[in-house]
Coordinates of C-alpha atoms in Angstrom, one line a residue:
X1 CA 0.7 2.3 -19.1
X2 CA 1.5 2.8 -15.4
X3 CA 4.6 0.9 -14.3
X4 CA 5.3 -0.3 -10.7
X5 CA 8.5 -1.5 -9.1
X6 CA 7.7 -2.9 -5.6
X7 CA 10.3 -4.0 -3.2
X8 CA 11.0 -4.6 0.4
X9 CA 9.0 -7.7 1.1
X10 CA 10.5 -10.8 2.7
X11 CA 10.6 -12.8 5.9
X12 CA 10.4 -11.1 9.3
X13 CA 9.9 -12.4 12.8
X14 CA 6.9 -11.3 14.9
X15 CA 7.6 -8.0 16.4
X16 CA 10.0 -7.0 13.6
X17 CA 9.8 -4.4 10.9
X18 CA 9.8 -4.2 7.1
X19 CA 9.6 -1.3 4.7
X20 CA 7.9 -1.7 1.4
X21 CA 8.7 0.7 -1.5
X22 CA 6.7 1.2 -4.6
X23 CA 8.3 3.3 -7.4
X24 CA 5.6 4.4 -9.9
X25 CA 6.2 5.7 -13.4
X26 CA 4.1 6.8 -16.4
X27 CA 1.8 8.6 -14.1
X28 CA 1.3 12.2 -12.8
X29 CA 2.6 11.1 -9.4
X30 CA 1.9 14.3 -7.4
X31 CA -1.8 14.4 -8.2
X32 CA -2.4 10.6 -7.8
X33 CA -3.7 8.8 -4.8
X34 CA -2.1 5.5 -3.7
X35 CA -3.1 2.6 -1.6
X36 CA -1.4 -0.5 -0.2
X37 CA -3.6 -3.6 -0.3
X38 CA -2.8 -7.1 0.9
X39 CA -4.2 -10.5 0.2
X40 CA -3.7 -13.6 2.3
X41 CA -4.3 -17.1 0.9
X42 CA -8.0 -17.8 0.8
X43 CA -8.9 -14.3 1.7
X44 CA -10.2 -11.3 -0.1
X45 CA -7.9 -8.4 -1.0
X46 CA -8.1 -5.8 1.7
X47 CA -7.0 -2.1 2.0
X48 CA -4.2 -1.7 4.5
X49 CA -3.5 2.0 4.1
X50 CA -4.0 4.8 1.6
X51 CA -2.6 8.3 1.0
X52 CA -4.2 11.2 -0.9
X53 CA -2.4 13.6 -3.3
X54 CA -2.2 16.0 -0.4
X55 CA -0.7 13.5 2.0
X56 CA -3.8 12.6 4.1
X57 CA -3.7 9.0 5.3
X58 CA -6.1 6.4 6.4
X59 CA -5.5 3.0 7.9
X60 CA -7.3 -0.2 8.5
X61 CA -8.0 -0.7 12.2
X62 CA -5.8 -3.9 12.2
X63 CA -2.6 -1.9 11.3
X64 CA -3.3 1.5 13.1
X65 CA -0.3 2.4 15.2
X66 CA 1.9 -0.2 13.5
X67 CA 2.0 0.8 9.8
X68 CA 2.8 4.1 8.2
X69 CA 2.2 5.0 4.6
X70 CA 4.1 7.9 3.1
X71 CA 5.0 9.3 -0.3
X72 CA 8.0 11.1 -1.8
X73 CA 6.8 13.0 -4.8
X74 CA 10.4 13.8 -5.9
X75 CA 11.2 10.1 -6.1
X76 CA 7.8 8.9 -7.4
X77 CA 7.7 6.5 -4.5
X78 CA 5.2 5.3 -2.0
X79 CA 6.3 3.6 1.2
X80 CA 4.7 1.4 3.7
X81 CA 6.7 1.2 7.0
X82 CA 5.5 -1.9 8.9
X83 CA 6.5 -2.3 12.6
X84 CA 5.4 -4.7 15.3
X85 CA 4.7 -7.3 12.7
X86 CA 2.3 -10.1 13.5
X87 CA 1.9 -13.5 11.8
X88 CA -1.5 -12.4 10.6
X89 CA 0.2 -9.7 8.5
X90 CA 1.5 -12.4 6.3
X91 CA 0.2 -11.7 2.8
X92 CA 1.0 -10.5 -0.7
X93 CA 1.1 -6.7 -0.6
X94 CA 0.0 -4.7 -3.6
X95 CA 0.6 -1.1 -4.4
X96 CA -2.3 0.6 -6.2
X97 CA -2.6 4.0 -7.9
X98 CA -5.6 6.2 -8.8
X99 CA -4.7 8.9 -11.3
X100 CA -8.2 10.3 -11.6
X101 CA -9.7 13.2 -9.6
X102 CA -9.3 12.5 -5.9
X103 CA -12.5 11.4 -4.2
X104 CA -11.8 10.5 -0.6
X105 CA -15.3 9.0 -0.2
X106 CA -14.4 6.3 -2.8
X107 CA -10.8 5.8 -2.0
X108 CA -11.4 2.7 0.2
X109 CA -12.8 0.8 -2.7
X110 CA -10.5 -1.3 -4.9
X111 CA -12.2 -0.2 -8.1
X112 CA -11.2 3.4 -7.3
X113 CA -7.6 2.4 -8.2
X114 CA -6.9 2.0 -11.9
X115 CA -3.5 0.5 -11.8
X116 CA -1.9 -2.2 -9.7
X117 CA 1.6 -3.4 -9.0
X118 CA 2.6 -7.1 -9.2
X119 CA 2.7 -7.5 -5.4
X120 CA 5.4 -8.4 -3.0
X121 CA 5.3 -11.3 -0.4
X122 CA 5.5 -10.5 3.3
X123 CA 5.9 -13.5 5.6
X124 CA 5.9 -13.1 9.4
X125 CA 7.0 -16.0 11.5
X126 CA 5.9 -16.5 15.1

């Protein structure tokens, strides 16, 4: 069973920065795709950013130019660097993994990911 250890969430002021980390084990990390999702109260879970096994990245328009997803295959870790934070970024952030064959055309869908972390709270104050 895939294991996740997410960290880095917390409270930040608008305009500030946070870096989320997700250590993933019990998975062939280098050939897996990963995504960071978020869910705000009363809203659906939405994809923030994703990264392919080869390192290609995609972002939701709401975070382009502010957030950066990256991976360190040697450390089995996926990162989400968040800058210029806004109050509307407040949500629980989830790390998700897909260990199957990479299909970029499907990687925006939550059902593409077969394992999920427990989530970490990010709160941005105005």
